């Protein structure tokens, strides 16, 4: 059976006291059996929130890391800073970082490599902009993102990766990909993994959907054959909404 995952991405939101309260509330949720909860929180809060999240089904993730070990990179966060405070997960390739920080597939490949080489698991985000969806070339677009940043990995390394398909036109817009659109892309991604690795590797890879997931649509999305959970932005900032999403499996 594949892992079921509800991941939240808080982005650059919440004061420390709001973050602490939200983390405590989610930590106290009775998480359904077999479901893992991951919250990607702002970097100044990682250490303290990781101490609060004692529920064994809840993990705290970083939203980014640098592609080098250390050095003169003001404002950046290294893999060692994360792992030395007990963080096990990091987001790589979120569309906002691709857009605002001009992170290329090649740079994301380097981030994936340094994270995995140092024991961090990666939540790798991919997804097409609206212009690509309109041209109906989204499968090829996402395939290129995966090929250029992930498919050089060994099967063993890929086992420490979670893929999050996040169509950019659905992120923070209130527009959700329909469960049929999500399933189609997830199936296409799993097919690519099967082709580049094996069907067994593909069958084990968790693929999350992200893009305006909310309590009202989570169950329908998560019930699709190749949708193993969600990466949730806005709705993860509200304890009641995120709890409802966690309980949607
Ligand atoms: C995200 O930021 O990864 C995301 C999916 O955001 P939202 O749920 O707000 O669309």
PDB file of C-alpha atoms and ligand atoms in Angstrom:
ATOM      1  CA  UNK A   1       0.000   0.000   0.000  1.00  0.00           C
ATOM      2  CA  UNK A   2       1.212   3.481  -0.861  1.00  0.00           C
ATOM      3  CA  UNK A   3       1.703   6.170   1.782  1.00  0.00           C
ATOM      4  CA  UNK A   4      -1.174   8.623   2.241  1.00  0.00           C
ATOM      5  CA  UNK A   5       0.030  12.146   2.913  1.00  0.00           C
ATOM      6  CA  UNK A   6      -1.595  15.460   3.817  1.00  0.00           C
ATOM      7  CA  UNK A   7       1.069  18.135   3.485  1.00  0.00           C
ATOM      8  CA  UNK A   8       0.606  21.801   4.294  1.00  0.00           C
ATOM      9  CA  UNK A   9       2.652  24.642   2.855  1.00  0.00           C
ATOM     10  CA  UNK A  10       2.369  27.714   5.058  1.00  0.00           C
ATOM     11  CA  UNK A  11       4.509  29.835   2.693  1.00  0.00           C
ATOM     12  CA  UNK A  12       5.375  33.273   4.190  1.00  0.00           C
ATOM     13  CA  UNK A  13       2.426  33.467   6.554  1.00  0.00           C
ATOM     14  CA  UNK A  14       1.635  33.575  10.300  1.00  0.00           C
ATOM     15  CA  UNK A  15       3.233  35.269  13.290  1.00  0.00           C
ATOM     16  CA  UNK A  16       5.131  32.984  15.651  1.00  0.00           C
ATOM     17  CA  UNK A  17       2.260  32.733  18.145  1.00  0.00           C
ATOM     18  CA  UNK A  18      -0.210  31.910  15.350  1.00  0.00           C
ATOM     19  CA  UNK A  19       2.197  29.308  13.989  1.00  0.00           C
ATOM     20  CA  UNK A  20       2.723  27.733  17.413  1.00  0.00           C
ATOM     21  CA  UNK A  21      -1.036  27.511  18.026  1.00  0.00           C
ATOM     22  CA  UNK A  22      -1.714  26.004  14.592  1.00  0.00           C
ATOM     23  CA  UNK A  23       1.091  23.477  15.006  1.00  0.00           C
ATOM     24  CA  UNK A  24      -0.181  22.466  18.474  1.00  0.00           C
ATOM     25  CA  UNK A  25      -3.726  22.033  17.187  1.00  0.00           C
ATOM     26  CA  UNK A  26      -2.640  19.808  14.295  1.00  0.00           C
ATOM     27  CA  UNK A  27      -0.324  17.885  16.616  1.00  0.00           C
ATOM     28  CA  UNK A  28      -3.367  17.052  18.760  1.00  0.00           C
ATOM     29  CA  UNK A  29      -5.549  15.843  15.874  1.00  0.00           C
ATOM     30  CA  UNK A  30      -6.381  12.137  15.843  1.00  0.00           C
ATOM     31  CA  UNK A  31      -4.742  11.352  12.512  1.00  0.00           C
ATOM     32  CA  UNK A  32      -6.383   8.477  10.590  1.00  0.00           C
ATOM     33  CA  UNK A  33      -4.361   5.249  10.572  1.00  0.00           C
ATOM     34  CA  UNK A  34      -1.796   5.160   7.808  1.00  0.00           C
ATOM     35  CA  UNK A  35      -1.967   8.906   7.093  1.00  0.00           C
ATOM     36  CA  UNK A  36       1.129  11.085   7.420  1.00  0.00           C
ATOM     37  CA  UNK A  37       0.891  14.824   7.998  1.00  0.00           C
ATOM     38  CA  UNK A  38       3.703  17.147   6.964  1.00  0.00           C
ATOM     39  CA  UNK A  39       3.753  20.913   7.526  1.00  0.00           C
ATOM     40  CA  UNK A  40       6.233  23.054   5.581  1.00  0.00           C
ATOM     41  CA  UNK A  41       6.711  26.065   7.820  1.00  0.00           C
ATOM     42  CA  UNK A  42       8.692  29.331   7.628  1.00  0.00           C
ATOM     43  CA  UNK A  43      12.375  28.740   8.400  1.00  0.00           C
ATOM     44  CA  UNK A  44      12.579  30.827  11.625  1.00  0.00           C
ATOM     45  CA  UNK A  45       9.970  28.528  13.189  1.00  0.00           C
ATOM     46  CA  UNK A  46      11.427  25.152  12.180  1.00  0.00           C
ATOM     47  CA  UNK A  47      13.270  24.351  15.389  1.00  0.00           C
ATOM     48  CA  UNK A  48      10.521  25.215  17.835  1.00  0.00           C
ATOM     49  CA  UNK A  49       7.679  23.742  15.790  1.00  0.00           C
ATOM     50  CA  UNK A  50       9.638  20.540  15.346  1.00  0.00           C
ATOM     51  CA  UNK A  51       9.819  20.295  19.139  1.00  0.00           C
ATOM     52  CA  UNK A  52       6.051  20.886  19.402  1.00  0.00           C
ATOM     53  CA  UNK A  53       5.149  18.301  16.740  1.00  0.00           C
ATOM     54  CA  UNK A  54       5.579  15.228  18.909  1.00  0.00           C
ATOM     55  CA  UNK A  55       2.728  13.295  17.256  1.00  0.00           C
ATOM     56  CA  UNK A  56       4.509  10.472  15.426  1.00  0.00           C
ATOM     57  CA  UNK A  57       2.295  11.012  12.365  1.00  0.00           C
ATOM     58  CA  UNK A  58       3.204  14.718  12.097  1.00  0.00           C
ATOM     59  CA  UNK A  59       6.448  16.002  10.552  1.00  0.00           C
ATOM     60  CA  UNK A  60       7.765  19.508  10.063  1.00  0.00           C
ATOM     61  CA  UNK A  61       9.327  20.348   6.698  1.00  0.00           C
ATOM     62  CA  UNK A  62      11.438  23.191   5.356  1.00  0.00           C
ATOM     63  CA  UNK A  63      10.157  25.110   2.335  1.00  0.00           C
ATOM     64  CA  UNK A  64      13.573  25.363   0.669  1.00  0.00           C
ATOM     65  CA  UNK A  65      17.278  24.591   0.978  1.00  0.00           C
ATOM     66  CA  UNK A  66      20.428  25.739  -0.814  1.00  0.00           C
ATOM     67  CA  UNK A  67      22.184  23.558  -3.371  1.00  0.00           C
ATOM     68  CA  UNK A  68      25.612  23.967  -1.732  1.00  0.00           C
ATOM     69  CA  UNK A  69      26.906  22.583   1.562  1.00  0.00           C
ATOM     70  CA  UNK A  70      27.836  25.920   3.145  1.00  0.00           C
ATOM     71  CA  UNK A  71      29.503  29.219   2.392  1.00  0.00           C
ATOM     72  CA  UNK A  72      28.926  32.855   1.521  1.00  0.00           C
ATOM     73  CA  UNK A  73      25.236  32.641   0.647  1.00  0.00           C
ATOM     74  CA  UNK A  74      23.603  35.285   2.813  1.00  0.00           C
ATOM     75  CA  UNK A  75      20.066  34.473   3.871  1.00  0.00           C
ATOM     76  CA  UNK A  76      20.152  30.877   2.695  1.00  0.00           C
ATOM     77  CA  UNK A  77      19.576  27.606   4.562  1.00  0.00           C
ATOM     78  CA  UNK A  78      21.764  24.521   4.141  1.00  0.00           C
ATOM     79  CA  UNK A  79      20.916  20.828   4.365  1.00  0.00           C
ATOM     80  CA  UNK A  80      23.035  20.571   7.510  1.00  0.00           C
ATOM     81  CA  UNK A  81      21.151  23.385   9.232  1.00  0.00           C
ATOM     82  CA  UNK A  82      17.953  21.443   8.616  1.00  0.00           C
ATOM     83  CA  UNK A  83      19.132  17.979   9.551  1.00  0.00           C
ATOM     84  CA  UNK A  84      21.076  19.221  12.581  1.00  0.00           C
ATOM     85  CA  UNK A  85      17.819  20.501  14.095  1.00  0.00           C
ATOM     86  CA  UNK A  86      15.997  17.257  13.321  1.00  0.00           C
ATOM     87  CA  UNK A  87      14.156  18.222  10.121  1.00  0.00           C
ATOM     88  CA  UNK A  88      13.601  15.291   7.735  1.00  0.00           C
ATOM     89  CA  UNK A  89      11.664  16.835   4.837  1.00  0.00           C
ATOM     90  CA  UNK A  90      12.200  19.714   2.435  1.00  0.00           C
ATOM     91  CA  UNK A  91      10.092  21.122  -0.408  1.00  0.00           C
ATOM     92  CA  UNK A  92      11.992  21.497  -3.667  1.00  0.00           C
ATOM     93  CA  UNK A  93      10.729  23.147  -6.827  1.00  0.00           C
ATOM     94  CA  UNK A  94       7.616  24.936  -5.623  1.00  0.00           C
ATOM     95  CA  UNK A  95       6.272  26.982  -8.540  1.00  0.00           C
ATOM     96  CA  UNK A  96       6.610  30.207  -6.544  1.00  0.00           C
ATOM     97  CA  UNK A  97      10.334  29.605  -6.163  1.00  0.00           C
ATOM     98  CA  UNK A  98      10.630  28.591  -9.821  1.00  0.00           C
ATOM     99  CA  UNK A  99       8.900  31.861 -10.745  1.00  0.00           C
ATOM    100  CA  UNK A 100      10.233  34.449  -8.255  1.00  0.00           C
ATOM    101  CA  UNK A 101      13.671  32.959  -7.609  1.00  0.00           C
ATOM    102  CA  UNK A 102      14.169  31.729 -11.173  1.00  0.00           C
ATOM    103  CA  UNK A 103      14.983  28.193 -10.000  1.00  0.00           C
ATOM    104  CA  UNK A 104      15.707  26.117 -13.096  1.00  0.00           C
ATOM    105  CA  UNK A 105      15.293  22.372 -13.523  1.00  0.00           C
ATOM    106  CA  UNK A 106      19.102  22.085 -13.338  1.00  0.00           C
ATOM    107  CA  UNK A 107      19.292  23.999 -10.059  1.00  0.00           C
ATOM    108  CA  UNK A 108      16.444  21.930  -8.641  1.00  0.00           C
ATOM    109  CA  UNK A 109      18.312  18.779  -9.622  1.00  0.00           C
ATOM    110  CA  UNK A 110      21.268  20.032  -7.542  1.00  0.00           C
ATOM    111  CA  UNK A 111      18.947  20.748  -4.606  1.00  0.00           C
ATOM    112  CA  UNK A 112      17.376  17.294  -4.849  1.00  0.00           C
ATOM    113  CA  UNK A 113      20.838  15.725  -4.930  1.00  0.00           C
ATOM    114  CA  UNK A 114      22.231  17.569  -1.937  1.00  0.00           C
ATOM    115  CA  UNK A 115      19.080  16.944   0.100  1.00  0.00           C
ATOM    116  CA  UNK A 116      19.019  13.198  -0.601  1.00  0.00           C
ATOM    117  CA  UNK A 117      22.773  12.797  -0.178  1.00  0.00           C
ATOM    118  CA  UNK A 118      22.406  14.224   3.311  1.00  0.00           C
ATOM    119  CA  UNK A 119      19.446  12.231   4.498  1.00  0.00           C
ATOM    120  CA  UNK A 120      16.614  14.682   3.816  1.00  0.00           C
ATOM    121  CA  UNK A 121      13.484  13.446   2.047  1.00  0.00           C
ATOM    122  CA  UNK A 122      12.239  15.658  -0.760  1.00  0.00           C
ATOM    123  CA  UNK A 123       8.747  16.789  -1.678  1.00  0.00           C
ATOM    124  CA  UNK A 124       9.351  17.653  -5.314  1.00  0.00           C
ATOM    125  CA  UNK A 125       6.826  20.023  -6.888  1.00  0.00           C
ATOM    126  CA  UNK A 126       6.019  20.097 -10.577  1.00  0.00           C
ATOM    127  CA  UNK A 127       3.187  21.477 -12.657  1.00  0.00           C
ATOM    128  CA  UNK A 128       2.330  23.509 -15.704  1.00  0.00           C
ATOM    129  CA  UNK A 129       1.213  27.122 -16.196  1.00  0.00           C
ATOM    130  CA  UNK A 130      -2.156  27.934 -17.740  1.00  0.00           C
ATOM    131  CA  UNK A 131      -0.655  28.705 -21.181  1.00  0.00           C
ATOM    132  CA  UNK A 132       0.651  25.129 -21.385  1.00  0.00           C
ATOM    133  CA  UNK A 133      -2.639  23.622 -20.194  1.00  0.00           C
ATOM    134  CA  UNK A 134      -4.451  25.645 -22.878  1.00  0.00           C
ATOM    135  CA  UNK A 135      -2.148  24.131 -25.523  1.00  0.00           C
ATOM    136  CA  UNK A 136      -2.802  20.678 -24.016  1.00  0.00           C
ATOM    137  CA  UNK A 137       0.941  20.028 -23.714  1.00  0.00           C
ATOM    138  CA  UNK A 138       0.937  19.653 -19.909  1.00  0.00           C
ATOM    139  CA  UNK A 139       2.071  16.014 -19.921  1.00  0.00           C
ATOM    140  CA  UNK A 140       5.227  16.813 -21.897  1.00  0.00           C
ATOM    141  CA  UNK A 141       5.902  19.916 -19.765  1.00  0.00           C
ATOM    142  CA  UNK A 142       5.735  17.970 -16.493  1.00  0.00           C
ATOM    143  CA  UNK A 143       7.699  15.073 -18.007  1.00  0.00           C
ATOM    144  CA  UNK A 144      10.543  17.507 -18.794  1.00  0.00           C
ATOM    145  CA  UNK A 145      10.542  18.842 -15.227  1.00  0.00           C
ATOM    146  CA  UNK A 146      10.793  15.307 -13.854  1.00  0.00           C
ATOM    147  CA  UNK A 147      13.356  14.155 -16.387  1.00  0.00           C
ATOM    148  CA  UNK A 148      15.658  17.119 -15.790  1.00  0.00           C
ATOM    149  CA  UNK A 149      15.481  17.166 -11.993  1.00  0.00           C
ATOM    150  CA  UNK A 150      14.595  13.654 -10.804  1.00  0.00           C
ATOM    151  CA  UNK A 151      15.090  10.838 -13.263  1.00  0.00           C
ATOM    152  CA  UNK A 152      18.869  10.687 -12.832  1.00  0.00           C
ATOM    153  CA  UNK A 153      18.229   9.324  -9.316  1.00  0.00           C
ATOM    154  CA  UNK A 154      18.625   5.660  -8.468  1.00  0.00           C
ATOM    155  CA  UNK A 155      15.473   3.757  -7.517  1.00  0.00           C
ATOM    156  CA  UNK A 156      16.761   3.704  -3.952  1.00  0.00           C
ATOM    157  CA  UNK A 157      17.108   7.495  -3.917  1.00  0.00           C
ATOM    158  CA  UNK A 158      13.701   7.970  -5.512  1.00  0.00           C
ATOM    159  CA  UNK A 159      12.206   6.106  -2.549  1.00  0.00           C
ATOM    160  CA  UNK A 160      12.965   9.226  -0.473  1.00  0.00           C
ATOM    161  CA  UNK A 161      11.003  11.481  -2.847  1.00  0.00           C
ATOM    162  CA  UNK A 162       7.346  12.469  -2.780  1.00  0.00           C
ATOM    163  CA  UNK A 163       6.085  14.121  -5.970  1.00  0.00           C
ATOM    164  CA  UNK A 164       3.545  16.942  -5.726  1.00  0.00           C
ATOM    165  CA  UNK A 165       1.715  17.780  -8.937  1.00  0.00           C
ATOM    166  CA  UNK A 166       0.624  21.394  -8.664  1.00  0.00           C
ATOM    167  CA  UNK A 167      -0.838  22.987 -11.788  1.00  0.00           C
ATOM    168  CA  UNK A 168       0.143  26.647 -11.448  1.00  0.00           C
ATOM    169  CA  UNK A 169      -3.255  27.844 -12.633  1.00  0.00           C
ATOM    170  CA  UNK A 170      -4.809  26.151  -9.594  1.00  0.00           C
ATOM    171  CA  UNK A 171      -2.438  27.453  -6.900  1.00  0.00           C
ATOM    172  CA  UNK A 172      -3.973  30.099  -4.663  1.00  0.00           C
ATOM    173  CA  UNK A 173      -6.593  30.859  -7.308  1.00  0.00           C
ATOM    174  CA  UNK A 174      -9.552  28.990  -5.866  1.00  0.00           C
ATOM    175  CA  UNK A 175      -9.675  27.041  -9.155  1.00  0.00           C
ATOM    176  CA  UNK A 176      -9.025  23.361  -8.511  1.00  0.00           C
ATOM    177  CA  UNK A 177      -8.052  20.854 -11.173  1.00  0.00           C
ATOM    178  CA  UNK A 178     -10.988  18.498 -11.450  1.00  0.00           C
ATOM    179  CA  UNK A 179     -10.434  15.084  -9.867  1.00  0.00           C
ATOM    180  CA  UNK A 180     -10.402  13.707 -13.435  1.00  0.00           C
ATOM    181  CA  UNK A 181      -7.671  16.158 -14.523  1.00  0.00           C
ATOM    182  CA  UNK A 182      -5.642  15.394 -11.393  1.00  0.00           C
ATOM    183  CA  UNK A 183      -5.982  11.644 -11.880  1.00  0.00           C
ATOM    184  CA  UNK A 184      -4.972  11.919 -15.555  1.00  0.00           C
ATOM    185  CA  UNK A 185      -1.748  13.742 -14.712  1.00  0.00           C
ATOM    186  CA  UNK A 186      -0.930  11.514 -11.750  1.00  0.00           C
ATOM    187  CA  UNK A 187      -1.394   8.452 -13.925  1.00  0.00           C
ATOM    188  CA  UNK A 188       0.841   9.983 -16.563  1.00  0.00           C
ATOM    189  CA  UNK A 189       3.548  10.713 -13.936  1.00  0.00           C
ATOM    190  CA  UNK A 190       3.317   7.178 -12.563  1.00  0.00           C
ATOM    191  CA  UNK A 191       3.583   5.837 -16.104  1.00  0.00           C
ATOM    192  CA  UNK A 192       6.756   7.853 -16.672  1.00  0.00           C
ATOM    193  CA  UNK A 193       8.281   6.546 -13.459  1.00  0.00           C
ATOM    194  CA  UNK A 194       7.387   3.026 -14.502  1.00  0.00           C
ATOM    195  CA  UNK A 195       9.069   3.580 -17.878  1.00  0.00           C
ATOM    196  CA  UNK A 196      12.209   5.123 -16.385  1.00  0.00           C
ATOM    197  CA  UNK A 197      12.439   2.737 -13.412  1.00  0.00           C
ATOM    198  CA  UNK A 198      10.115  -0.225 -12.843  1.00  0.00           C
ATOM    199  CA  UNK A 199       6.400  -0.684 -12.258  1.00  0.00           C
ATOM    200  CA  UNK A 200       7.210  -1.612  -8.654  1.00  0.00           C
ATOM    201  CA  UNK A 201       9.063   1.670  -8.088  1.00  0.00           C
ATOM    202  CA  UNK A 202       6.172   3.567  -9.718  1.00  0.00           C
ATOM    203  CA  UNK A 203       3.609   1.766  -7.577  1.00  0.00           C
ATOM    204  CA  UNK A 204       5.383   2.909  -4.413  1.00  0.00           C
ATOM    205  CA  UNK A 205       5.854   6.586  -5.293  1.00  0.00           C
ATOM    206  CA  UNK A 206       3.477   8.917  -3.409  1.00  0.00           C
ATOM    207  CA  UNK A 207       2.061  11.557  -5.779  1.00  0.00           C
ATOM    208  CA  UNK A 208       0.230  14.441  -4.107  1.00  0.00           C
ATOM    209  CA  UNK A 209      -2.098  16.908  -5.772  1.00  0.00           C
ATOM    210  CA  UNK A 210      -1.779  20.628  -4.958  1.00  0.00           C
ATOM    211  CA  UNK A 211      -3.861  23.572  -6.076  1.00  0.00           C
ATOM    212  CA  UNK A 212      -6.775  24.969  -4.049  1.00  0.00           C
ATOM    213  CA  UNK A 213      -7.367  21.760  -2.099  1.00  0.00           C
ATOM    214  CA  UNK A 214     -10.043  22.432   0.511  1.00  0.00           C
ATOM    215  CA  UNK A 215     -12.307  20.370   2.771  1.00  0.00           C
ATOM    216  CA  UNK A 216     -15.038  20.434   0.103  1.00  0.00           C
ATOM    217  CA  UNK A 217     -12.936  18.808  -2.633  1.00  0.00           C
ATOM    218  CA  UNK A 218     -10.280  16.801  -0.760  1.00  0.00           C
ATOM    219  CA  UNK A 219     -12.224  13.561  -0.480  1.00  0.00           C
ATOM    220  CA  UNK A 220     -13.077  13.449  -4.180  1.00  0.00           C
ATOM    221  CA  UNK A 221      -9.463  14.193  -5.154  1.00  0.00           C
ATOM    222  CA  UNK A 222      -7.897  11.776  -2.659  1.00  0.00           C
ATOM    223  CA  UNK A 223     -10.187   8.923  -3.704  1.00  0.00           C
ATOM    224  CA  UNK A 224      -8.674   8.822  -7.217  1.00  0.00           C
ATOM    225  CA  UNK A 225      -6.477   5.816  -7.910  1.00  0.00           C
ATOM    226  CA  UNK A 226      -3.201   7.702  -8.359  1.00  0.00           C
ATOM    227  CA  UNK A 227      -3.796  10.626  -5.978  1.00  0.00           C
ATOM    228  CA  UNK A 228      -2.089   9.807  -2.695  1.00  0.00           C
ATOM    229  CA  UNK A 229      -2.932  13.001  -0.864  1.00  0.00           C
ATOM    230  CA  UNK A 230      -2.462  16.722  -1.153  1.00  0.00           C
ATOM    231  CA  UNK A 231      -0.055  19.601  -0.820  1.00  0.00           C
ATOM    232  CA  UNK A 232      -2.245  22.305   0.633  1.00  0.00           C
ATOM    233  CA  UNK A 233      -1.485  26.025   0.759  1.00  0.00           C
ATOM    234  CA  UNK A 234      -4.237  28.381   1.940  1.00  0.00           C
ATOM    235  CA  UNK A 235      -6.422  25.765   3.621  1.00  0.00           C
ATOM    236  CA  UNK A 236      -3.484  24.493   5.712  1.00  0.00           C
ATOM    237  CA  UNK A 237      -3.366  27.825   7.563  1.00  0.00           C
ATOM    238  CA  UNK A 238      -6.646  27.127   9.281  1.00  0.00           C
ATOM    239  CA  UNK A 239      -6.672  24.305  11.851  1.00  0.00           C
ATOM    240  CA  UNK A 240     -10.282  23.294  11.196  1.00  0.00           C
ATOM    241  CA  UNK A 241      -9.842  23.229   7.400  1.00  0.00           C
ATOM    242  CA  UNK A 242      -6.563  21.325   7.485  1.00  0.00           C
ATOM    243  CA  UNK A 243      -7.973  18.871  10.030  1.00  0.00           C
ATOM    244  CA  UNK A 244     -10.947  18.230   7.755  1.00  0.00           C
ATOM    245  CA  UNK A 245      -8.541  17.626   4.851  1.00  0.00           C
ATOM    246  CA  UNK A 246      -6.458  15.223   6.987  1.00  0.00           C
ATOM    247  CA  UNK A 247      -9.628  13.304   7.767  1.00  0.00           C
ATOM    248  CA  UNK A 248     -10.687  13.146   4.095  1.00  0.00           C
ATOM    249  CA  UNK A 249      -8.774   9.961   3.304  1.00  0.00           C
TER     250      UNK A 249
HETATM  251  C1  LIG B   1       0.669  25.508  -2.691  1.00  0.00           C
HETATM  252  O1  LIG B   1       1.157  26.571  -2.381  1.00  0.00           O
HETATM  253  O2  LIG B   1       1.433  24.548  -2.797  1.00  0.00           O
HETATM  254  C2  LIG B   1      -0.770  25.413  -2.922  1.00  0.00           C
HETATM  255  C3  LIG B   1      -1.228  24.341  -3.470  1.00  0.00           C
HETATM  256  O3  LIG B   1      -1.540  26.493  -2.533  1.00  0.00           O
HETATM  257  P1  LIG B   1      -3.146  26.561  -2.481  1.00  0.00           P
HETATM  258  O4  LIG B   1      -3.629  25.313  -1.788  1.00  0.00           O
HETATM  259  O5  LIG B   1      -3.453  27.794  -1.688  1.00  0.00           O
HETATM  260  O6  LIG B   1      -3.643  26.629  -3.884  1.00  0.00           O
END
